[in-house]
mmCIF file of C-alpha atoms in Angstrom:
data_model
loop_
_atom_site.group_PDB
_atom_site.id
_atom_site.type_symbol
_atom_site.label_atom_id
_atom_site.label_comp_id
_atom_site.label_asym_id
_atom_site.label_seq_id
_atom_site.Cartn_x
_atom_site.Cartn_y
_atom_site.Cartn_z
ATOM 1 C CA MET A 8 1.491 38.358 32.253
ATOM 2 C CA PRO A 9 2.277 35.056 31.400
ATOM 3 C CA ALA A 10 2.136 34.196 27.519
ATOM 4 C CA VAL A 11 -0.938 31.722 26.802
ATOM 5 C CA HIS A 12 -0.409 29.106 23.668
ATOM 6 C CA PRO A 13 -3.069 29.498 21.188
ATOM 7 C CA LEU A 14 -3.839 25.747 21.205
ATOM 8 C CA SER A 15 -4.166 25.470 25.089
ATOM 9 C CA PRO A 16 -7.769 26.030 25.632
ATOM 10 C CA VAL A 17 -7.986 23.096 22.494
ATOM 11 C CA ALA A 18 -5.751 20.859 24.702
ATOM 12 C CA SER A 19 -7.072 21.637 28.073
ATOM 13 C CA SER A 20 -10.369 20.339 26.597
ATOM 14 C CA LEU A 21 -8.935 17.026 25.223
ATOM 15 C CA SER A 22 -9.194 14.488 28.276
ATOM 16 C CA TYR A 23 -7.245 11.264 28.409
ATOM 17 C CA PRO A 24 -9.938 9.011 26.307
ATOM 18 C CA LEU A 25 -9.556 10.920 22.990
ATOM 19 C CA PRO A 26 -5.620 9.421 23.040
ATOM 20 C CA ARG A 27 -6.068 6.323 23.837
ATOM 21 C CA ALA A 28 -8.875 5.683 21.236
ATOM 22 C CA ALA A 29 -6.921 7.759 18.464
ATOM 23 C CA SER A 30 -4.019 5.369 18.883
ATOM 24 C CA ARG A 31 -6.377 2.035 18.610
ATOM 25 C CA LEU A 32 -7.765 3.902 15.739
ATOM 26 C CA ALA A 33 -4.032 4.825 14.163
ATOM 27 C CA LEU A 34 -3.113 0.938 14.819
ATOM 28 C CA ALA A 35 -6.076 -0.005 12.729
ATOM 29 C CA ALA A 36 -5.371 2.125 10.156
ATOM 30 C CA LEU A 37 -1.751 1.235 10.168
ATOM 31 C CA LEU A 38 -3.123 -2.309 9.791
ATOM 32 C CA ALA A 39 -5.229 -1.543 6.667
ATOM 33 C CA VAL A 40 -2.301 0.227 5.126
ATOM 34 C CA ALA A 41 -0.112 -2.825 5.228
ATOM 35 C CA SER A 42 -2.679 -4.973 3.942
ATOM 36 C CA THR A 43 -2.361 -3.019 0.551
ATOM 37 C CA GLN A 44 1.585 -3.351 0.134
ATOM 38 C CA ALA A 45 3.653 -6.209 -0.958
ATOM 39 C CA LEU A 46 1.890 -8.745 -3.030
ATOM 40 C CA ALA A 47 1.531 -12.210 -2.018
ATOM 41 C CA ALA A 48 -0.193 -15.618 -2.929
ATOM 42 C CA GLU A 49 -3.786 -15.327 -4.290
ATOM 43 C CA PRO A 50 -5.697 -14.750 -1.080
ATOM 44 C CA ARG A 51 -7.987 -17.378 0.340
ATOM 45 C CA THR A 52 -11.493 -16.883 2.066
ATOM 46 C CA ALA A 53 -12.399 -18.931 4.982
ATOM 47 C CA TRP A 54 -15.630 -19.018 7.205
ATOM 48 C CA TYR A 55 -15.435 -19.823 10.909
ATOM 49 C CA VAL A 56 -17.191 -20.577 13.975
ATOM 50 C CA GLN A 57 -16.428 -19.862 17.484
ATOM 51 C CA GLY A 58 -17.396 -20.182 20.902
ATOM 52 C CA GLY A 59 -16.559 -18.237 24.060
ATOM 53 C CA VAL A 60 -16.893 -17.883 27.580
ATOM 54 C CA ALA A 61 -16.918 -14.752 29.830
ATOM 55 C CA GLU A 62 -17.041 -13.726 33.507
ATOM 56 C CA ASP A 63 -21.278 -13.068 32.844
ATOM 57 C CA ALA A 64 -21.826 -14.352 29.608
ATOM 58 C CA GLN A 65 -21.322 -17.036 26.904
ATOM 59 C CA SER A 66 -20.755 -16.284 22.990
ATOM 60 C CA LEU A 67 -21.173 -18.233 19.394
ATOM 61 C CA THR A 68 -19.870 -16.533 16.423
ATOM 62 C CA VAL A 69 -19.693 -16.922 12.913
ATOM 63 C CA GLY A 70 -17.763 -15.099 10.278
ATOM 64 C CA MET A 71 -15.838 -15.026 7.454
ATOM 65 C CA SER A 72 -11.947 -14.043 6.657
ATOM 66 C CA ARG A 73 -10.011 -12.750 3.679
ATOM 67 C CA ASP A 74 -6.540 -13.155 3.579
ATOM 68 C CA TRP A 75 -4.269 -9.953 2.482
ATOM 69 C CA ARG A 76 -2.405 -9.961 -0.833
ATOM 70 C CA TRP A 77 0.627 -8.831 1.491
ATOM 71 C CA GLU A 78 3.163 -11.179 3.218
ATOM 72 C CA LYS A 79 6.711 -10.950 4.380
ATOM 73 C CA GLN A 80 9.704 -12.933 5.896
ATOM 74 C CA TYR A 81 11.582 -11.759 8.138
ATOM 75 C CA ARG A 82 14.515 -12.815 10.384
ATOM 76 C CA TYR A 83 12.204 -14.191 13.075
ATOM 77 C CA GLY A 84 9.241 -15.369 11.109
ATOM 78 C CA HIS A 85 6.947 -15.076 8.478
ATOM 79 C CA ILE A 86 4.187 -12.081 8.907
ATOM 80 C CA SER A 87 1.073 -12.017 7.441
ATOM 81 C CA GLY A 88 -2.544 -10.700 7.619
ATOM 82 C CA GLN A 89 -6.503 -10.914 6.864
ATOM 83 C CA TRP A 90 -9.627 -9.260 7.513
ATOM 84 C CA GLN A 91 -12.194 -10.897 9.523
ATOM 85 C CA GLY A 92 -16.136 -9.856 9.563
ATOM 86 C CA GLU A 93 -18.262 -11.577 12.160
ATOM 87 C CA VAL A 94 -21.603 -11.528 14.027
ATOM 88 C CA GLY A 95 -22.127 -13.022 17.307
ATOM 89 C CA ARG A 96 -24.622 -13.602 19.836
ATOM 90 C CA TRP A 97 -23.839 -13.222 23.745
ATOM 91 C CA HIS A 98 -26.240 -14.633 25.959
ATOM 92 C CA SER A 99 -25.772 -12.990 29.732
ATOM 93 C CA ASP A 100 -27.554 -13.527 32.863
ATOM 94 C CA SER A 101 -29.892 -10.336 32.130
ATOM 95 C CA GLU A 102 -29.891 -9.515 28.566
ATOM 96 C CA ASN A 103 -28.763 -11.003 25.303
ATOM 97 C CA SER A 104 -26.620 -8.896 22.791
ATOM 98 C CA THR A 105 -25.735 -9.036 18.879
ATOM 99 C CA GLN A 106 -22.281 -8.409 18.220
ATOM 100 C CA VAL A 107 -21.437 -7.293 14.704
ATOM 101 C CA GLY A 108 -17.250 -6.668 14.001
ATOM 102 C CA LEU A 109 -14.790 -5.931 11.515
ATOM 103 C CA SER A 110 -10.916 -6.175 12.285
ATOM 104 C CA PRO A 111 -7.469 -6.403 10.444
ATOM 105 C CA ALA A 112 -5.477 -9.237 12.026
ATOM 106 C CA LEU A 113 -1.526 -10.022 11.457
ATOM 107 C CA ARG A 114 -0.282 -13.395 11.937
ATOM 108 C CA TRP A 115 3.213 -14.287 12.818
ATOM 109 C CA ARG A 116 4.431 -17.677 12.124
ATOM 110 C CA PRO A 117 8.063 -18.125 14.115
ATOM 111 C CA ASN A 118 10.793 -19.638 12.378
ATOM 112 C CA GLY A 119 11.484 -23.200 14.158
ATOM 113 C CA TRP A 120 7.860 -23.786 14.936
ATOM 114 C CA SER A 121 6.230 -26.817 13.888
ATOM 115 C CA ASP A 122 4.474 -26.125 10.238
ATOM 116 C CA GLY A 123 0.967 -24.609 10.938
ATOM 117 C CA TRP A 124 1.523 -22.957 14.295
ATOM 118 C CA PHE A 125 0.809 -19.257 14.619
ATOM 119 C CA VAL A 126 0.245 -16.404 16.497
ATOM 120 C CA GLU A 127 -2.316 -13.724 15.740
ATOM 121 C CA GLY A 128 -3.421 -10.295 17.053
ATOM 122 C CA GLY A 129 -5.634 -7.657 16.007
ATOM 123 C CA ILE A 130 -7.935 -4.765 16.662
ATOM 124 C CA GLY A 131 -11.134 -4.177 15.431
ATOM 125 C CA VAL A 132 -14.711 -2.060 15.529
ATOM 126 C CA ASN A 133 -17.740 -3.670 16.637
ATOM 127 C CA VAL A 134 -21.477 -2.708 17.154
ATOM 128 C CA ILE A 135 -22.713 -4.485 20.323
ATOM 129 C CA PHE A 136 -26.813 -4.194 20.573
ATOM 130 C CA PRO A 137 -28.845 -3.781 22.759
ATOM 131 C CA LYS A 138 -25.841 -2.326 24.693
ATOM 132 C CA TYR A 139 -24.466 -5.259 26.754
ATOM 133 C CA ASP A 140 -25.904 -5.343 30.505
ATOM 134 C CA THR A 141 -25.544 -7.807 32.792
ATOM 135 C CA LYS A 142 -26.060 -7.965 36.728
ATOM 136 C CA LYS A 143 -22.458 -6.856 37.364
ATOM 137 C CA LYS A 144 -21.732 -4.964 34.290
ATOM 138 C CA GLU A 145 -23.103 -2.470 31.985
ATOM 139 C CA PHE A 146 -21.449 -0.962 28.898
ATOM 140 C CA SER A 147 -22.096 2.823 28.141
ATOM 141 C CA THR A 148 -22.119 2.374 24.189
ATOM 142 C CA THR A 149 -23.075 0.044 21.208
ATOM 143 C CA PHE A 150 -20.116 0.958 19.660
ATOM 144 C CA ASN A 151 -16.936 -0.607 20.788
ATOM 145 C CA PHE A 152 -13.255 -1.911 20.143
ATOM 146 C CA GLY A 153 -12.300 -5.687 19.980
ATOM 147 C CA ASP A 154 -8.833 -6.592 20.505
ATOM 148 C CA HIS A 155 -7.424 -9.997 20.484
ATOM 149 C CA ILE A 156 -4.322 -12.527 20.638
ATOM 150 C CA ALA A 157 -4.495 -16.163 19.645
ATOM 151 C CA LEU A 158 -2.266 -19.039 19.274
ATOM 152 C CA GLY A 159 -3.654 -21.449 16.317
ATOM 153 C CA LYS A 160 -2.435 -24.221 14.088
ATOM 154 C CA ARG A 161 -3.292 -24.992 10.533
ATOM 155 C CA PHE A 162 -3.749 -28.352 9.341
ATOM 156 C CA GLY A 163 -5.069 -30.635 6.472
ATOM 157 C CA ALA A 164 -3.846 -31.526 2.867
ATOM 158 C CA SER A 165 -3.877 -27.894 1.955
ATOM 159 C CA ASP A 166 -4.254 -26.141 5.143
ATOM 160 C CA GLN A 167 -7.958 -26.170 4.762
ATOM 161 C CA HIS A 168 -8.386 -26.627 8.504
ATOM 162 C CA GLU A 169 -7.470 -24.256 11.349
ATOM 163 C CA TRP A 170 -7.996 -23.727 14.900
ATOM 164 C CA SER A 171 -7.604 -21.267 17.558
ATOM 165 C CA LEU A 172 -7.496 -20.537 21.327
ATOM 166 C CA ARG A 173 -8.193 -16.561 21.580
ATOM 167 C CA PHE A 174 -8.496 -14.289 24.311
ATOM 168 C CA GLN A 175 -10.634 -11.224 23.175
ATOM 169 C CA HIS A 176 -11.521 -7.839 25.284
ATOM 170 C CA PHE A 177 -14.309 -5.843 24.346
ATOM 171 C CA SER A 178 -14.299 -1.771 25.552
ATOM 172 C CA ASN A 179 -15.069 1.627 24.110
ATOM 173 C CA ALA A 180 -11.646 2.988 24.882
ATOM 174 C CA ARG A 181 -13.069 5.160 27.411
ATOM 175 C CA ILE A 182 -15.073 6.984 25.223
ATOM 176 C CA LYS A 183 -18.038 7.430 27.536
ATOM 177 C CA ARG A 184 -18.508 5.884 30.956
ATOM 178 C CA PRO A 185 -18.966 3.330 32.431
ATOM 179 C CA ASN A 186 -16.623 1.133 30.860
ATOM 180 C CA PRO A 187 -15.987 -2.379 32.486
ATOM 181 C CA GLY A 188 -15.101 -4.123 29.347
ATOM 182 C CA GLU A 189 -15.782 -7.890 28.908
ATOM 183 C CA ASN A 190 -12.981 -10.179 28.404
ATOM 184 C CA PHE A 191 -13.834 -13.892 26.326
ATOM 185 C CA LEU A 192 -11.786 -16.870 26.164
ATOM 186 C CA GLN A 193 -12.962 -18.288 23.077
ATOM 187 C CA PHE A 194 -12.252 -21.347 20.494
ATOM 188 C CA ARG A 195 -12.300 -20.989 16.725
ATOM 189 C CA TYR A 196 -12.813 -23.428 13.993
ATOM 190 C CA THR A 197 -11.749 -22.268 10.544
ATOM 191 C CA HIS A 198 -12.239 -23.846 7.256
ATOM 192 C CA ARG A 199 -10.406 -22.476 4.214
ATOM 193 C CA LEU A 200 -11.777 -22.374 0.640
#
């Protein structure tokens, strides 16, 4: 008679979506922990407005960000981070939705790039209600992850202005199907206080 591992019923009941969702949550937790480590300059608060387009929708978003008290200079550039909270309105061909999100984001300013340029990436949690539904796509959950990557530039006398071109993907990480996801190309203007 073959030996049965005591956790085999538990392991066999886990499906593929759980490890993917867990890895996204682990990355978000890692970003949150990093935000509490090394001290940096006094954090700045900012507000932003962004517009976006997707295959089946357009979005208009307003939000606020707060710099972390953490930054680090590495051999290849400067790393810092911030929290971003936002409320957006998605207009689609069939039903409009409201998106509320909170994301930690890391910023990298590579050595050798002109002053002000940065690359940003982050993964956060979002609630989209009512569930996003268009003629081509239907989300199965109101809870979704939003991951983004951006290229931007700060400018102005004290770097108080900023623009960024962003790519953002929303999906539920296969928590429930269908999970078609939606991709937005966004332009953001930020004013730092």
